[in-house]
Amino acid sequence: MNKRFIVLAALVACVFSSNAKVKLPNLVSDGMVIQHSSDVRLWGWDKPGKKVTVTTSWSADKTVVTTGKDGRWIATVKSPAASFDPLSISFDDGELTTISNVLAGEVWVCAGQSNMEMPVKGFGQCPVVDYNKEILNAADGIRSAKIPSRMSTRPLNDAETSWRISSPETIAEFSATGYFFARTIREALNIPVGLIEANKGGSRVESWLDEDNLKKYTKEDLDSATMKDRFQWDFHYPLLWHNATFNPILNYTVKGIIYYQGCSNVGDPAGQYTDRLKLLVEQWRRDFKEGDIPFYFVQIAPYVYGDGIEGTSGAKLREQQFNATKVIPNSGMVCTNDLVYPYEKGQIHPAQKQQVGERLAYLALNKTYGMKSLVAESMSYKDMIIQDGKAYLSFDNMADGYSRWEDIEGFEIAGADKVFHKATAVKFWAPSNDPRNERIEVSSPEVTAPVAVRYCFKNFQIGNLKNQGGLPLIPFRTDNWD
């Protein structure tokens, strides 16, 4: 027989054999965490028209699907209750493929930019507080899959990743915010937690919008060559990060999304970031096909942006983030005004990531898992009464009280001249029938006829007023002056 024919025949046989065997995405692999007590989607590729039978170690049921013309298939199986008992899933198209050491638990997506990406070990010159203690006390029952940060001009369906099992040897590489969120959930509910980390440092909210939304609701130029001329850094590109970093996870069945992003959108026009974050959440909820899944996000921390320490560009983005909580259903925001050190004015990656993750978990435990006794939401400005040269402010989400009555820092007050002066703020005691009862009194000898009050409404200003649950007052302004 002709040697060339033999070689060709062998190649054809290899191709046929490889095509005949089920191919799974890297997320559907050994060590994965599946969403418990749910209809879980499993998917992959095979020869067109091929039947694939899916069986599980926890059920006698079989699910049979047939691949489409493009070779794709997707199956849905009923997952068991949460447990630390290892499970397995098999896929059979005539040749058996089995994944093992699967756990049923809670699955959350960790999305956003570098403060979500920042690992437990920190970045160069950007440490995480108590790193050594965290390694020594690594929690078990947490698993994470990191999606490589990549760009593509077309949506990709797979990404090079694998599931990492938490231990002192592995958690250094986990998202710090994600890990501390998962650890709190795991401790509170005593069930496994899986994290899918799909994020990119420096990315804008537009980086995660899909092509249809960008074309319909923005004026972003989606030509990749034009992007190079417009943006100094590729992490600001729209669309491309969605295509390669987020699109590969959209078939996965998840419980919810935690999100930490916003620094790269500082300077956006009023209302634009709020609208686009809302649009992004709607897009993700549509694509995950799980309804209005929880969306909990982090307000950007104090930092000296280009307009200086006294500037307000960062404060205005924080204001847009807070406004997003009013228009995005089943959402919540973590305030981080108190989670920077005074020496971190120029540090875009604050070191106190434990509290960020824990506060995200408090939101989830209270709003998603029903632990209503937890104080999960920060105080926010409600209204103001001006009387006798002083301003009296009330707040939502006080949790029955303030953290302090005096030595309160962060308030400023202004008159009609719109010049703000540092203010004295104290807890105001009044009879129960006085409309000023249960308010904070704000005043300054330099402002005899107050008009407006601000609290930490600067790029970098740390306040110290919190509610009785220890969660900080969200920075605000009562005016709309630019």
XYZ file of C-alpha atoms in Angstrom:
482
model
C 0.000 0.000 0.000
C 1.212 3.506 -0.811
C 2.883 5.022 2.230
C 1.225 8.375 1.622
C -2.164 6.650 1.627
C -1.347 4.881 4.880
C -0.344 8.152 6.524
C -3.467 9.869 5.202
C -5.668 7.024 6.413
C -4.060 7.209 9.835
C -4.652 10.966 10.025
C -8.290 10.535 9.015
C -8.708 7.844 11.679
C -7.207 10.136 14.307
C -9.450 13.010 13.317
C -12.523 10.782 13.337
C -11.557 9.354 16.708
C -11.006 12.805 18.221
C -14.240 14.067 16.718
C -16.140 11.051 18.024
C -15.179 11.684 21.637
C -17.132 14.243 23.627
C -15.248 17.512 24.071
C -16.092 19.488 27.203
C -15.360 23.139 27.972
C -12.608 23.636 30.495
C -15.100 24.847 33.111
C -16.889 21.480 32.978
C -14.037 19.480 34.447
C -12.659 17.680 37.497
C -13.115 19.616 40.725
C -15.942 21.820 39.493
C -18.643 23.181 41.778
C -22.190 22.957 40.416
C -25.088 25.040 41.674
C -26.948 22.818 44.111
C -30.667 21.989 43.940
C -30.987 23.462 40.467
C -31.378 22.678 36.795
C -27.696 22.686 35.888
C -26.532 23.204 32.320
C -23.727 21.015 30.953
C -22.460 21.479 27.430
C -19.815 20.586 24.904
C -19.074 19.499 21.344
C -19.073 16.318 19.289
C -19.684 15.178 15.722
C -22.835 16.725 14.184
C -25.907 14.546 14.755
C -24.226 12.544 17.522
C -26.189 11.380 20.572
C -24.637 12.148 23.956
C -25.924 10.485 27.133
C -25.310 12.283 30.419
C -25.455 10.368 33.705
C -24.640 11.408 37.246
C -23.490 9.641 40.394
C -26.410 11.035 42.408
C -29.276 9.951 40.186
C -30.401 7.009 38.055
C -31.801 9.425 35.480
C -30.218 9.682 32.048
C -30.290 12.748 29.848
C -29.853 12.194 26.111
C -29.137 15.052 23.718
C -28.223 15.211 20.030
C -25.592 17.567 18.696
C -26.582 20.198 16.161
C -25.090 20.845 12.752
C -22.310 22.826 14.402
C -21.496 19.905 16.709
C -22.684 21.694 19.830
C -24.873 20.136 22.500
C -26.275 21.281 25.812
C -27.964 19.194 28.487
C -29.762 20.033 31.728
C -29.594 17.830 34.819
C -31.131 18.131 38.275
C -28.391 18.792 40.809
C -28.473 17.429 44.374
C -28.560 19.327 47.649
C -25.337 21.010 48.743
C -22.769 18.636 50.181
C -19.042 18.118 50.595
C -19.422 14.552 49.249
C -17.555 14.201 45.916
C -19.728 13.514 42.876
C -19.104 12.477 39.290
C -20.702 13.138 35.896
C -20.316 10.949 32.804
C -20.788 11.748 29.121
C -21.153 8.882 26.664
C -21.256 9.111 22.879
C -19.971 5.566 22.453
C -16.806 6.465 24.283
C -17.095 7.341 27.969
C -15.806 10.587 29.461
C -16.133 11.105 33.239
C -15.353 14.089 35.423
C -14.897 13.524 39.138
C -14.470 15.260 42.494
C -17.462 17.468 41.710
C -19.160 19.325 44.576
C -22.678 20.753 44.790
C -22.730 24.183 46.413
C -23.139 27.879 45.701
C -21.581 29.307 42.516
C -20.792 33.020 42.203
C -19.134 35.026 39.436
C -16.361 37.479 40.403
C -16.448 40.235 37.774
C -14.926 43.663 37.334
C -11.461 45.178 37.143
C -8.188 44.966 39.073
C -9.588 45.298 42.590
C -11.611 42.141 41.925
C -8.700 40.506 40.135
C -6.239 41.368 42.954
C -5.219 38.034 44.513
C -4.849 37.133 48.177
C -1.076 37.525 47.764
C -1.635 41.054 46.409
C 0.043 42.728 43.460
C 3.569 44.119 43.332
C 3.771 46.994 45.847
C 0.103 46.321 46.671
C -0.185 43.925 49.624
C -3.277 42.423 51.200
C -3.500 42.850 54.978
C -2.487 39.788 57.040
C -1.430 37.701 54.039
C 0.543 35.159 56.107
C -2.314 34.643 58.553
C -4.730 34.121 55.676
C -2.489 31.451 54.172
C -2.107 29.651 57.488
C -5.874 29.748 58.074
C -6.958 28.895 54.547
C -10.595 27.785 54.480
C -11.514 24.507 52.855
C -14.586 23.893 50.701
C -13.895 26.810 48.341
C -12.968 26.328 44.703
C -12.105 28.834 42.026
C -11.719 28.875 38.244
C -9.830 31.868 36.843
C -10.744 32.797 33.270
C -7.642 34.183 31.510
C -8.013 37.857 30.628
C -8.110 37.803 26.837
C -9.542 39.838 23.987
C -11.328 38.682 20.855
C -13.216 40.381 18.038
C -15.756 37.540 18.113
C -17.424 35.760 21.048
C -15.488 32.697 22.247
C -17.143 29.621 23.747
C -14.265 28.234 25.804
C -11.315 29.457 27.854
C -8.184 27.810 29.215
C -8.939 27.276 32.876
C -9.233 24.627 35.578
C -10.720 24.406 39.060
C -8.430 25.182 41.998
C -9.216 23.702 45.424
C -8.628 26.005 48.385
C -5.651 25.202 50.589
C -2.620 27.032 52.018
C -0.842 26.182 48.757
C -3.473 27.610 46.404
C -5.460 30.526 47.851
C -2.649 33.029 47.244
C -3.812 33.101 43.605
C -7.553 33.398 44.349
C -9.271 36.764 43.958
C -8.928 38.285 47.436
C -12.349 39.917 47.384
C -13.859 36.735 45.970
C -12.110 34.458 48.460
C -13.144 36.482 51.535
C -16.700 36.619 50.181
C -16.724 32.848 49.664
C -15.152 32.132 53.049
C -17.905 34.070 54.825
C -20.642 32.318 52.836
C -19.034 28.934 53.437
C -18.769 29.551 57.188
C -22.329 30.855 57.501
C -24.049 28.178 55.416
C -21.594 25.278 55.836
C -21.702 24.401 52.147
C -19.131 24.486 49.316
C -18.664 27.677 47.333
C -17.404 27.912 43.767
C -16.025 31.121 42.243
C -15.719 31.860 38.542
C -13.290 34.754 38.161
C -13.945 36.614 34.901
C -12.409 40.074 35.164
C -9.739 42.373 33.758
C -7.696 45.061 35.473
C -8.439 48.566 34.241
C -11.539 47.564 32.296
C -14.432 49.983 31.819
C -18.084 49.025 32.134
C -18.134 49.206 28.310
C -15.494 46.463 28.207
C -18.169 43.973 29.274
C -21.096 45.085 27.116
C -21.838 42.954 24.058
C -21.880 44.176 20.470
C -25.646 44.670 20.259
C -25.815 46.778 23.405
C -22.785 48.847 22.481
C -24.205 49.614 19.039
C -27.688 50.372 20.344
C -26.928 52.376 23.491
C -23.433 53.870 23.067
C -21.294 55.619 20.474
C -18.304 53.335 21.059
C -16.312 52.653 17.882
C -15.989 48.866 17.708
C -13.333 48.741 15.005
C -10.327 47.119 16.676
C -7.850 49.193 14.665
C -9.579 52.409 15.739
C -9.441 51.295 19.375
C -5.624 51.347 19.224
C -5.697 54.986 18.170
C -8.369 56.044 20.650
C -7.193 54.337 23.829
C -3.787 54.533 25.440
C -4.311 51.156 27.112
C -5.950 48.038 25.712
C -7.785 47.355 28.976
C -10.055 50.283 28.127
C -11.228 48.627 24.905
C -14.974 47.982 24.636
C -16.469 44.600 23.681
C -13.254 42.592 23.232
C -12.920 41.590 26.872
C -16.552 40.493 26.958
C -16.019 38.301 23.909
C -13.056 36.325 25.224
C -13.151 36.660 29.014
C -16.852 36.606 29.876
C -18.704 34.962 27.007
C -17.118 31.522 27.719
C -18.858 31.291 31.120
C -22.421 32.212 30.110
C -23.689 28.612 29.854
C -22.661 27.920 33.449
C -25.448 27.819 36.030
C -24.659 30.375 38.749
C -26.276 31.804 41.860
C -25.220 35.413 41.434
C -22.561 37.976 40.554
C -20.247 40.099 42.694
C -18.677 43.053 40.908
C -15.885 45.518 41.697
C -15.288 48.089 38.953
C -15.573 51.789 38.279
C -12.182 53.483 38.529
C -11.741 53.515 34.741
C -15.104 55.231 34.299
C -14.275 58.174 36.562
C -15.096 61.320 34.598
C -18.138 59.857 32.846
C -20.993 62.325 32.234
C -23.701 62.459 34.884
C -25.970 59.435 34.708
C -24.024 57.589 32.016
C -22.314 55.069 34.282
C -25.562 54.382 36.153
C -27.365 53.657 32.887
C -24.613 51.460 31.491
C -24.155 49.450 34.667
C -27.901 48.798 34.662
C -27.639 47.758 31.003
C -24.769 45.406 31.793
C -26.681 43.713 34.612
C -29.691 43.249 32.327
C -27.412 41.734 29.690
C -25.817 39.274 32.107
C -29.142 38.243 33.605
C -30.508 37.623 30.127
C -27.489 35.551 29.111
C -27.255 33.442 32.271
C -30.953 32.606 31.848
C -31.576 32.384 35.597
C -33.864 35.382 36.032
C -32.921 38.388 38.162
C -29.935 36.767 39.828
C -28.389 38.776 42.688
C -25.922 41.496 41.728
C -23.807 42.883 44.564
C -21.102 45.400 43.817
C -18.422 47.534 45.443
C -18.305 51.314 45.454
C -14.863 52.552 44.455
C -12.641 53.553 47.364
C -11.167 57.011 48.075
C -8.265 57.769 45.706
C -6.584 60.889 44.324
C -7.727 61.118 40.707
C -6.450 63.660 38.167
C -8.306 66.610 39.644
C -6.460 66.206 42.949
C -7.284 65.274 46.507
C -9.935 68.009 46.818
C -11.463 67.160 43.433
C -14.824 65.451 43.026
C -14.481 63.282 39.902
C -14.227 60.119 42.000
C -17.048 61.276 44.289
C -19.352 61.790 41.309
C -18.672 58.258 40.047
C -19.457 56.916 43.535
C -22.685 58.905 43.398
C -23.548 57.227 40.093
C -22.813 53.828 41.639
C -25.136 54.521 44.553
C -27.819 55.690 42.126
C -27.473 52.363 40.314
C -28.796 50.573 43.408
C -32.074 52.461 42.935
C -32.620 51.251 39.357
C -31.153 47.724 39.404
C -33.526 45.266 41.113
C -32.112 42.610 43.446
C -28.861 44.505 43.857
C -26.801 45.946 46.676
C -23.686 48.080 47.101
C -20.790 47.872 49.529
C -19.377 51.219 50.666
C -15.584 51.268 51.157
C -15.087 54.844 52.347
C -13.572 53.540 55.589
C -11.457 50.794 54.017
C -8.409 52.818 52.994
C -5.478 53.940 55.085
C -4.491 57.645 55.068
C -1.255 56.719 53.275
C -3.158 55.051 50.414
C -4.099 58.315 48.681
C -2.240 57.232 45.548
C -2.913 53.503 45.906
C -5.633 52.318 43.542
C -5.541 48.849 45.187
C -6.302 49.282 48.917
C -4.992 46.534 51.178
C -8.109 45.855 53.296
C -9.786 43.290 51.089
C -11.126 41.108 53.910
C -13.862 43.576 54.848
C -14.782 44.160 51.198
C -15.460 40.462 50.652
C -17.194 40.110 54.000
C -19.525 43.035 53.320
C -20.461 41.559 49.953
C -21.218 38.326 51.804
C -23.389 40.162 54.337
C -25.494 41.452 51.440
C -25.814 37.953 50.001
C -26.550 36.316 53.351
C -29.207 38.899 54.217
C -30.872 39.491 50.847
C -30.325 36.157 49.068
C -30.067 33.600 51.868
C -32.545 35.137 54.299
C -30.322 35.947 57.287
C -32.247 39.106 58.106
C -30.617 39.641 61.482
C -27.385 40.644 59.717
C -26.822 44.342 59.146
C -25.962 44.329 55.459
C -26.519 47.820 54.090
C -24.704 51.056 54.790
C -26.363 54.214 56.024
C -27.403 56.601 53.271
C -28.622 60.192 53.268
C -32.403 60.586 53.633
C -33.319 64.238 54.183
C -32.306 67.534 55.794
C -33.970 70.207 57.935
C -32.361 73.655 58.235
C -33.195 75.612 61.375
C -31.496 78.338 63.389
C -28.324 78.308 61.279
C -27.815 74.564 61.530
C -28.555 71.560 59.329
C -30.169 68.434 60.782
C -29.773 65.272 58.711
C -31.481 61.900 58.886
C -30.422 58.629 57.268
C -31.750 55.329 56.025
C -30.354 51.969 57.213
C -29.262 53.206 60.634
C -29.709 49.731 62.125
C -31.088 51.315 65.317
C -28.321 53.815 65.878
C -25.072 55.567 65.066
C -21.585 54.275 65.779
C -20.620 57.529 67.527
C -22.205 60.726 68.851
C -19.218 63.060 68.711
C -15.803 63.522 67.077
C -17.529 62.838 63.764
C -15.302 63.521 60.753
C -16.119 64.111 57.095
C -18.926 66.702 57.040
C -18.796 70.053 55.247
C -21.411 72.796 55.036
C -22.000 75.701 52.649
C -24.193 78.740 52.293
C -25.553 80.393 49.174
C -21.987 81.277 48.086
C -21.397 77.528 47.457
C -18.160 77.591 49.442
C -17.859 74.541 51.696
C -16.325 74.726 55.149
C -15.356 71.959 57.534
C -18.305 71.334 59.819
C -18.893 70.122 63.345
C -21.276 67.167 63.468
C -22.856 65.704 66.603
C -25.762 63.475 67.509
C -28.744 65.769 68.166
C -30.959 64.981 71.116
C -34.523 66.274 70.894
C -37.958 65.349 72.198
C -39.685 62.631 70.238
C -42.207 65.126 68.858
C -39.443 67.376 67.470
C -38.921 66.750 63.716
C -35.181 67.008 64.342
C -35.167 63.997 66.644
C -32.701 61.216 65.817
C -30.636 63.403 63.510
C -27.045 64.519 63.103
C -26.585 68.254 63.696
C -24.129 69.873 61.275
C -22.851 73.445 61.653
C -19.967 75.819 61.198
C -19.360 79.318 62.639
C -18.338 80.369 59.127
C -21.764 79.488 57.673
C -24.623 81.320 59.369
C -27.247 80.499 56.747
C -26.573 76.941 55.543
C -27.890 75.717 52.214
C -26.065 72.455 51.524
C -24.137 69.703 53.283
C -21.625 67.226 51.923
C -20.060 64.142 53.483
C -16.738 62.841 52.133
C -17.693 64.144 48.706
C -14.093 64.399 47.504
C -11.710 62.144 45.674
C -9.962 61.231 48.929
C -11.669 61.884 52.246
C -12.188 59.280 54.955
C -15.188 59.622 57.249
C -15.896 57.835 60.519
C -19.676 57.792 60.900
C -21.221 54.321 60.713
C -24.462 52.632 61.609
C -24.877 50.349 64.579
C -23.817 47.393 62.439
C -20.460 49.024 61.748
C -21.162 49.842 58.104
C -20.099 53.320 56.939
C -22.245 56.226 55.840
C -22.220 56.402 52.038
C -20.623 59.669 50.814
C -23.228 62.133 49.575
C -24.115 65.725 48.759
C -27.426 67.490 49.307
C -26.727 69.914 46.447
C -26.432 69.454 42.715
C -23.711 72.033 42.163
C -20.964 71.130 39.721
